[in-house]
Amino acid sequence: MNMKKTLMILWAVCYSLFAVAQQSAGSVQQGIVFHDNTPWADIVKMAEEQDKLIFIDCYTTWCGPCKVLAREVFPQKKVGDFFNPNFICVKYDMEKGDGKMLNERYKDHIPGYPTLLIIDKQGKVKQQMAGFQEADALIQNAQMALQGRDLFTLRKEYEAGNRDARFLVDFMASLEGAFLKDEAKRVADDYLNAHEPSELDRDEVWQAFGKYVTDIHSPAFDYLVNNAGRYGGVLKRDRQAINFQVKSACDKELRHLLRINFDKEGHAQPLSTDTAWIDKVIWYLEKTNQPGVDQYKLYNYIHKQLLKGQNGEAWEAVKMGVKARTSGFYSMKVGDYVAYMAPQTRDKKVLKDYLAVMEGYLNRGNSTEYTVYKTLADLNRRLATSSWPSSSRPPTKSSWPRKESNLRKFLTKRNKLYETKHDDAAGDGHEPHGHSPTANLQHSGHGDGPRRHESHAHGRRQNAD
């Protein structure tokens, strides 16, 4: 019995060793077989002798995506089965040996690492890819080079006027694979501006250009918002990605329009007066069921009250946002409101109220405490006091629970908040109050000029110009 048991154990061990050996042998044959930093002259000679193109993995030792490619993509059997018979495959550390020479020679084709180049035996680049590549995309882009449909050939066809949808899908894929984002965006914008937004319903058009529908002023963006539900449902497109796309564009626009800007002397600049467009952008968020709509409605209400000179009502709304711990009512944001309103009043009671709220941020571990101190100093100067009145201090953080229901009640009570009604529009897709997304919209004081930058020279944000 013991002998039989021993034989069974030995048989199991041998079988396991045989299976491991077979797996190891198979793994050796899988994946791309690279020449490793082989002298370039030898690689070119091999390409001439075998009449093959050269596939180069341009990497560095510190590049994370390079290591992921080497670990997860290059070893795949289907990748090896395609590249090994069709190319002379070589990898170079671009910071040493012949890698440095090639880096200098092909620098116009190497935007970063990893970069994957396909080069003919005369040394001409036939295909360019950059960044991490999934296995199928890597094979597809290399296959296009073998078929003479490489990035550079497609670019010539595009410049010659080819606008066929199938061609554009391939061209956009090549541009994205080469990490040429700016050029891809230009091609997408040219197409979207020249065609009806309904072209996005076509799968090949959406595949090529869908993710580039980010210009919030364009008819294509308005069409996307009004059809987001259909796209995510009937057309089976990624609704989560569409929502993120819409929200990112709306967030950027609303931050731009609702922000209070100051010049280098700390004087507040004129607020945007295009309240109809602000309403429309908030409606875009509502239409696509985005989070944070109440926050923007509160900002919008405050903005409208400031435009009307109703600073008292605006301040009550600010305090509601602070007490409800509404997202976005951090010290710098509230400090901007105070800095805008404080110079317009001499009422010490009002100034003390501003002071009390700003004092509440001191012990919150906020990274923008410099702004708090600057605002406090300005307020104390206005009050002509050397100390901060403890009697005016606000409740502690623990006594300010999140009260979203109170915020909702506040917003509902002040139905002036959303003067343009959008409920019907949200239901049937019609334009709210006749506002056309294609109208020539003017944003008072906020053109498409240089982006703003942050400056602490006077404790306030200032325009670049």
XYZ file of C-alpha atoms in Angstrom:
465
model
C 0.000 0.000 0.000
C 2.861 2.376 0.877
C 4.635 1.464 -2.380
C 1.512 2.245 -4.399
C 1.097 5.584 -2.631
C 4.760 6.441 -3.260
C 4.423 5.663 -6.987
C 1.351 7.849 -7.256
C 3.195 10.755 -5.620
C 6.181 10.319 -7.960
C 3.862 10.227 -10.980
C 2.155 13.456 -9.862
C 5.510 15.193 -9.336
C 6.801 14.122 -12.754
C 3.592 15.262 -14.463
C 3.824 18.645 -12.758
C 7.444 19.085 -13.802
C 6.569 18.104 -17.376
C 3.693 20.622 -17.463
C 5.923 23.393 -16.123
C 8.596 22.540 -18.696
C 6.034 22.622 -21.505
C 4.688 25.960 -20.274
C 8.218 27.388 -20.061
C 9.043 26.194 -23.543
C 5.847 27.716 -24.874
C 6.519 31.027 -23.135
C 9.922 31.283 -24.767
C 8.249 31.146 -28.172
C 5.546 33.663 -27.298
C 5.774 37.412 -27.666
C 8.081 39.679 -29.638
C 11.677 38.529 -29.888
C 13.707 41.744 -29.584
C 17.316 42.459 -30.439
C 18.452 44.312 -27.318
C 20.466 47.501 -28.004
C 22.143 45.821 -30.967
C 24.373 48.170 -33.026
C 22.170 50.066 -35.478
C 24.370 49.214 -38.458
C 23.783 45.508 -37.805
C 20.001 46.031 -37.594
C 19.942 47.895 -40.922
C 21.998 45.093 -42.520
C 19.488 42.493 -41.273
C 16.615 44.536 -42.694
C 18.327 44.715 -46.081
C 19.141 41.001 -46.143
C 15.644 39.924 -45.049
C 13.787 42.711 -46.890
C 11.837 43.704 -43.775
C 10.835 46.876 -41.990
C 12.390 47.659 -38.614
C 10.235 47.919 -35.481
C 11.916 49.950 -32.719
C 10.840 50.126 -29.092
C 12.254 53.449 -27.867
C 12.354 53.242 -24.076
C 14.138 54.569 -21.003
C 14.871 52.817 -17.719
C 12.736 55.288 -15.735
C 9.641 55.153 -17.997
C 6.664 53.476 -16.302
C 4.497 52.889 -19.415
C 7.563 51.410 -21.155
C 7.755 48.760 -18.442
C 4.027 48.016 -18.709
C 4.351 47.515 -22.470
C 7.323 45.202 -21.961
C 5.543 43.233 -19.243
C 1.945 43.033 -20.496
C 1.802 43.622 -24.262
C 5.009 42.563 -25.991
C 4.958 39.026 -24.435
C 1.488 38.234 -25.804
C 1.430 35.389 -28.315
C -0.712 37.207 -30.896
C 1.660 40.180 -30.760
C 4.695 37.951 -31.304
C 2.952 35.999 -34.050
C 2.412 39.239 -35.974
C 5.662 41.133 -35.364
C 8.306 38.386 -35.444
C 7.768 37.274 -39.085
C 7.080 40.781 -40.435
C 9.719 42.990 -38.795
C 13.248 43.155 -37.486
C 12.359 43.961 -33.879
C 14.827 45.877 -31.740
C 14.650 47.867 -28.512
C 16.925 50.728 -27.490
C 17.513 52.560 -24.264
C 17.376 56.064 -25.711
C 19.832 57.434 -23.163
C 22.829 55.292 -24.002
C 24.749 53.730 -26.885
C 23.120 53.791 -30.306
C 19.870 54.768 -28.580
C 21.231 58.284 -28.001
C 22.201 58.563 -31.657
C 18.747 57.406 -32.813
C 17.048 59.716 -30.332
C 18.798 62.673 -31.944
C 18.208 61.431 -35.496
C 14.479 60.815 -35.031
C 13.733 63.452 -32.392
C 10.904 64.922 -34.490
C 9.134 61.562 -34.252
C 9.743 60.936 -30.532
C 7.374 63.093 -28.442
C 8.032 61.066 -25.302
C 8.379 57.528 -24.027
C 7.529 54.937 -24.961
C 7.659 55.715 -28.669
C 7.346 52.895 -31.186
C 8.732 53.518 -34.667
C 8.549 51.496 -37.859
C 11.433 52.386 -40.165
C 12.374 51.101 -43.599
C 15.848 49.936 -44.580
C 16.640 53.395 -45.980
C 16.042 54.864 -42.516
C 12.718 56.576 -43.318
C 10.027 56.536 -40.638
C 6.933 54.711 -41.927
C 4.847 54.681 -38.775
C 4.918 56.458 -35.434
C 3.175 55.405 -32.210
C 3.586 56.858 -28.749
C 2.432 56.020 -25.254
C 0.974 52.761 -23.999
C -0.666 50.703 -26.747
C -3.153 47.906 -26.280
C -2.201 44.768 -28.206
C -4.924 45.074 -30.857
C -4.225 48.771 -31.494
C -0.499 48.063 -31.742
C -1.069 45.335 -34.308
C -3.561 47.462 -36.256
C -1.193 50.431 -36.541
C 1.690 48.200 -37.579
C -0.543 46.412 -40.112
C -1.424 49.788 -41.652
C 2.283 50.482 -42.136
C 2.717 47.161 -43.973
C -0.247 48.034 -46.195
C 1.079 51.488 -47.031
C -1.659 53.129 -44.933
C 0.692 54.648 -42.379
C 0.211 57.972 -40.588
C 2.256 59.957 -43.077
C 0.467 58.581 -46.135
C -2.922 59.245 -44.533
C -1.888 62.778 -43.639
C -1.016 63.474 -47.294
C -4.431 62.151 -48.355
C -6.165 64.343 -45.788
C -4.273 67.412 -46.958
C -5.282 66.502 -50.523
C -8.950 66.660 -49.496
C -9.994 63.102 -48.598
C -12.916 63.376 -46.128
C -14.433 59.907 -46.453
C -15.761 58.778 -43.054
C -13.978 55.405 -43.119
C -10.720 57.104 -44.076
C -11.139 59.609 -41.239
C -11.588 56.789 -38.718
C -8.217 55.356 -39.777
C -6.533 58.768 -39.840
C -7.813 59.686 -36.378
C -6.689 56.313 -35.021
C -3.192 56.939 -36.411
C -3.048 60.463 -34.945
C -4.200 59.255 -31.548
C -1.803 56.317 -31.663
C 1.029 58.770 -32.341
C -0.136 60.952 -29.414
C -0.660 63.891 -31.785
C -3.576 65.246 -29.776
C -3.539 68.799 -31.104
C -3.623 67.666 -34.718
C -6.382 65.157 -33.938
C -8.434 67.918 -32.293
C -8.031 70.169 -35.354
C -9.177 67.400 -37.696
C -12.159 66.646 -35.453
C -13.164 70.308 -35.193
C -12.918 70.752 -38.963
C -15.247 67.811 -39.514
C -17.746 68.743 -36.785
C -17.947 72.365 -37.960
C -18.572 71.311 -41.550
C -21.312 68.738 -40.907
C -24.702 68.545 -39.242
C -24.521 67.372 -35.606
C -26.813 64.448 -36.492
C -23.818 62.904 -38.302
C -22.714 61.851 -34.824
C -25.477 59.225 -34.931
C -23.354 57.274 -37.424
C -21.171 54.755 -35.619
C -18.042 55.468 -37.660
C -18.372 59.236 -37.121
C -18.919 58.800 -33.396
C -15.965 56.423 -33.209
C -13.698 58.983 -34.850
C -14.973 62.245 -33.364
C -17.348 61.613 -30.469
C -14.889 62.285 -27.678
C -13.880 65.592 -29.305
C -17.334 67.130 -28.854
C -16.142 69.421 -26.063
C -16.770 72.945 -27.402
C -19.701 73.990 -25.253
C -20.668 76.750 -27.709
C -20.987 74.391 -30.683
C -24.163 72.914 -32.174
C -22.556 69.475 -31.820
C -22.291 69.877 -28.045
C -25.919 70.978 -27.754
C -26.944 67.994 -29.880
C -24.927 65.628 -27.688
C -26.582 66.935 -24.515
C -30.078 66.624 -25.977
C -29.381 63.086 -27.188
C -27.279 61.768 -24.305
C -30.063 59.490 -23.112
C -30.609 57.991 -26.580
C -26.879 57.569 -27.086
C -26.500 55.698 -23.805
C -29.647 53.633 -24.405
C -30.665 52.835 -27.980
C -27.228 53.389 -29.525
C -25.403 51.550 -26.700
C -22.683 54.155 -26.279
C -20.758 54.747 -23.077
C -23.129 56.994 -21.103
C -20.658 57.381 -18.255
C -18.007 58.701 -20.644
C -20.549 61.054 -22.249
C -21.591 62.401 -18.842
C -17.971 63.007 -17.898
C -17.401 64.789 -21.201
C -20.413 67.060 -20.699
C -19.668 67.795 -17.058
C -16.022 68.642 -17.713
C -16.988 71.196 -20.369
C -19.760 72.709 -18.227
C -17.584 72.880 -15.100
C -14.874 74.701 -17.016
C -17.325 77.206 -18.492
C -19.141 77.903 -15.231
C -15.929 78.361 -13.274
C -14.915 80.884 -15.929
C -18.203 82.793 -15.854
C -19.003 82.739 -12.131
C -15.532 83.516 -10.870
C -14.736 86.894 -9.308
C -11.502 88.260 -10.740
C -9.238 90.938 -9.303
C -6.561 93.105 -10.878
C -3.025 93.310 -9.515
C -4.050 96.032 -7.060
C -6.773 93.763 -5.697
C -9.705 95.620 -7.274
C -12.640 93.469 -8.356
C -13.244 93.288 -12.085
C -16.719 93.472 -13.715
C -18.821 90.329 -13.381
C -20.124 88.472 -16.404
C -23.551 89.810 -17.339
C -24.518 86.947 -19.640
C -26.884 85.330 -17.154
C -28.933 83.661 -19.913
C -25.890 81.672 -21.028
C -25.041 80.752 -17.425
C -28.618 79.464 -17.051
C -28.201 77.423 -20.242
C -24.970 75.789 -19.101
C -26.552 74.831 -15.768
C -29.454 73.394 -17.739
C -26.973 71.243 -19.673
C -25.929 69.739 -16.323
C -29.541 69.168 -15.306
C -30.458 67.651 -18.660
C -27.756 65.004 -18.270
C -28.470 64.397 -14.554
C -25.077 65.579 -13.368
C -24.090 65.971 -9.705
C -23.396 69.428 -8.277
C -26.292 71.252 -9.945
C -27.506 72.775 -6.659
C -24.014 74.121 -6.005
C -23.994 75.928 -9.341
C -27.540 77.188 -8.816
C -26.428 78.736 -5.544
C -23.381 80.317 -7.202
C -25.673 81.602 -9.938
C -28.133 83.072 -7.445
C -25.316 84.866 -5.619
C -23.932 86.093 -8.937
C -27.285 87.548 -9.995
C -27.780 89.290 -6.656
C -24.318 90.872 -6.928
C -25.148 92.095 -10.438
C -28.306 93.730 -9.039
C -26.390 95.309 -6.151
C -28.323 93.160 -3.666
C -25.254 92.374 -1.563
C -27.254 91.607 1.581
C -29.245 88.871 -0.146
C -26.075 87.590 -1.822
C -24.350 87.360 1.578
C -27.256 85.401 3.085
C -26.871 82.906 0.244
C -23.110 82.691 0.845
C -23.704 81.947 4.532
C -26.230 79.272 3.610
C -23.608 77.622 1.407
C -21.042 77.785 4.215
C -23.379 76.417 6.890
C -24.645 73.614 4.645
C -20.997 72.724 3.920
C -21.849 72.940 0.233
C -19.052 71.734 -2.007
C -16.964 74.632 -3.314
C -17.560 77.062 -0.453
C -13.955 76.921 0.678
C -12.039 79.797 2.216
C -10.730 81.295 -1.041
C -14.148 81.269 -2.691
C -15.892 82.893 0.296
C -12.962 85.276 0.680
C -13.492 86.410 -2.914
C -17.128 87.190 -2.161
C -16.100 89.154 0.933
C -13.380 91.022 -0.961
C -15.931 91.955 -3.637
C -18.615 93.182 -1.212
C -16.635 94.681 1.679
C -15.429 97.813 -0.194
C -19.068 98.617 -0.982
C -20.211 99.022 2.631
C -19.306 101.049 5.711
C -21.753 99.208 7.951
C -19.653 97.797 10.793
C -22.281 95.215 11.629
C -22.001 93.829 8.107
C -18.200 93.929 8.200
C -18.182 92.083 11.532
C -20.424 89.429 10.020
C -17.958 88.996 7.160
C -15.163 88.779 9.737
C -16.963 86.143 11.798
C -17.483 83.828 8.840
C -13.890 84.168 7.643
C -12.587 83.441 11.167
C -14.379 80.114 10.965
C -11.873 78.876 8.393
C -8.787 79.451 10.537
C -8.758 76.106 12.322
C -9.883 73.889 9.485
C -6.405 72.972 8.257
C -7.172 74.674 4.962
C -4.238 74.992 2.561
C -5.396 78.494 1.550
C -5.074 80.049 5.009
C -2.946 82.847 3.542
C -6.066 84.127 1.811
C -7.999 83.924 5.080
C -5.388 86.019 6.916
C -5.260 88.544 4.080
C -9.046 88.953 4.156
C -9.084 89.156 7.956
C -6.407 91.827 7.895
C -8.370 93.877 5.371
C -11.562 93.590 7.423
C -9.833 94.531 10.681
C -8.301 97.520 8.943
C -11.777 98.599 7.861
C -13.045 98.105 11.415
C -9.988 99.894 12.860
C -9.461 97.170 15.442
C -6.265 95.344 16.421
C -8.009 92.219 17.646
C -10.646 89.898 16.348
C -13.930 90.086 18.284
C -14.520 86.689 19.876
C -18.204 87.519 20.301
C -18.537 87.541 16.518
C -16.979 84.156 15.950
C -19.144 81.603 14.152
C -20.131 78.160 15.458
C -17.454 75.478 15.488
C -17.041 73.081 12.608
C -18.747 70.267 14.529
C -21.899 72.357 14.903
C -22.135 72.907 11.141
C -23.520 69.574 9.888
C -24.166 69.112 6.199
C -27.713 70.317 5.594
C -28.470 69.742 1.944
C -32.210 69.793 2.671
C -31.919 73.310 4.095
C -30.002 74.362 1.001
C -32.749 72.964 -1.218
C -35.370 74.870 0.817
C -33.314 78.043 0.444
C -33.054 77.590 -3.297
C -36.762 76.821 -3.616
C -37.795 79.795 -1.485
C -35.767 82.159 -3.647
C -37.268 81.122 -6.944
C -35.536 84.084 -8.518
C -32.531 81.769 -8.404
C -33.454 80.222 -11.733
C -35.224 83.030 -13.512
C -35.203 81.159 -16.805
C -37.442 78.113 -16.370
C -35.952 74.958 -17.866
C -38.203 72.208 -16.536
C -40.191 71.869 -19.767
C -37.055 72.027 -21.891
C -35.429 69.286 -19.853
C -38.374 67.062 -20.616
C -38.815 67.492 -24.350
C -35.424 68.713 -25.583
C -36.661 72.163 -26.716
C -34.496 75.196 -26.225
C -35.248 77.011 -22.938
C -36.821 80.424 -23.582
C -35.726 80.452 -27.200
C -32.030 80.430 -26.336
C -30.183 79.085 -29.343
C -26.941 77.191 -28.815
C -25.693 78.565 -32.112
C -26.298 82.187 -31.181
C -23.339 84.546 -31.222
C -22.863 84.627 -27.464
C -20.860 87.419 -25.878
C -19.417 86.972 -22.412
C -18.968 90.316 -20.735
C -15.397 90.725 -19.622
C -14.559 87.096 -20.367
C -13.381 86.557 -23.932
C -11.358 83.693 -25.323
C -8.086 85.429 -24.444
C -5.187 84.225 -22.306
C -6.012 81.941 -19.426
C -5.893 83.428 -15.956
C -3.080 82.588 -13.605
C -2.865 82.572 -9.837
C -0.948 85.340 -8.090
C -0.375 85.874 -4.381
C 1.250 89.248 -4.806
C -1.923 90.829 -3.473
C -3.675 87.747 -2.213
C -6.177 87.667 -5.090
C -6.443 86.037 -8.495
C -5.697 88.408 -11.339
C -6.087 88.325 -15.093
C -3.052 87.563 -17.222
C -3.627 90.759 -19.167
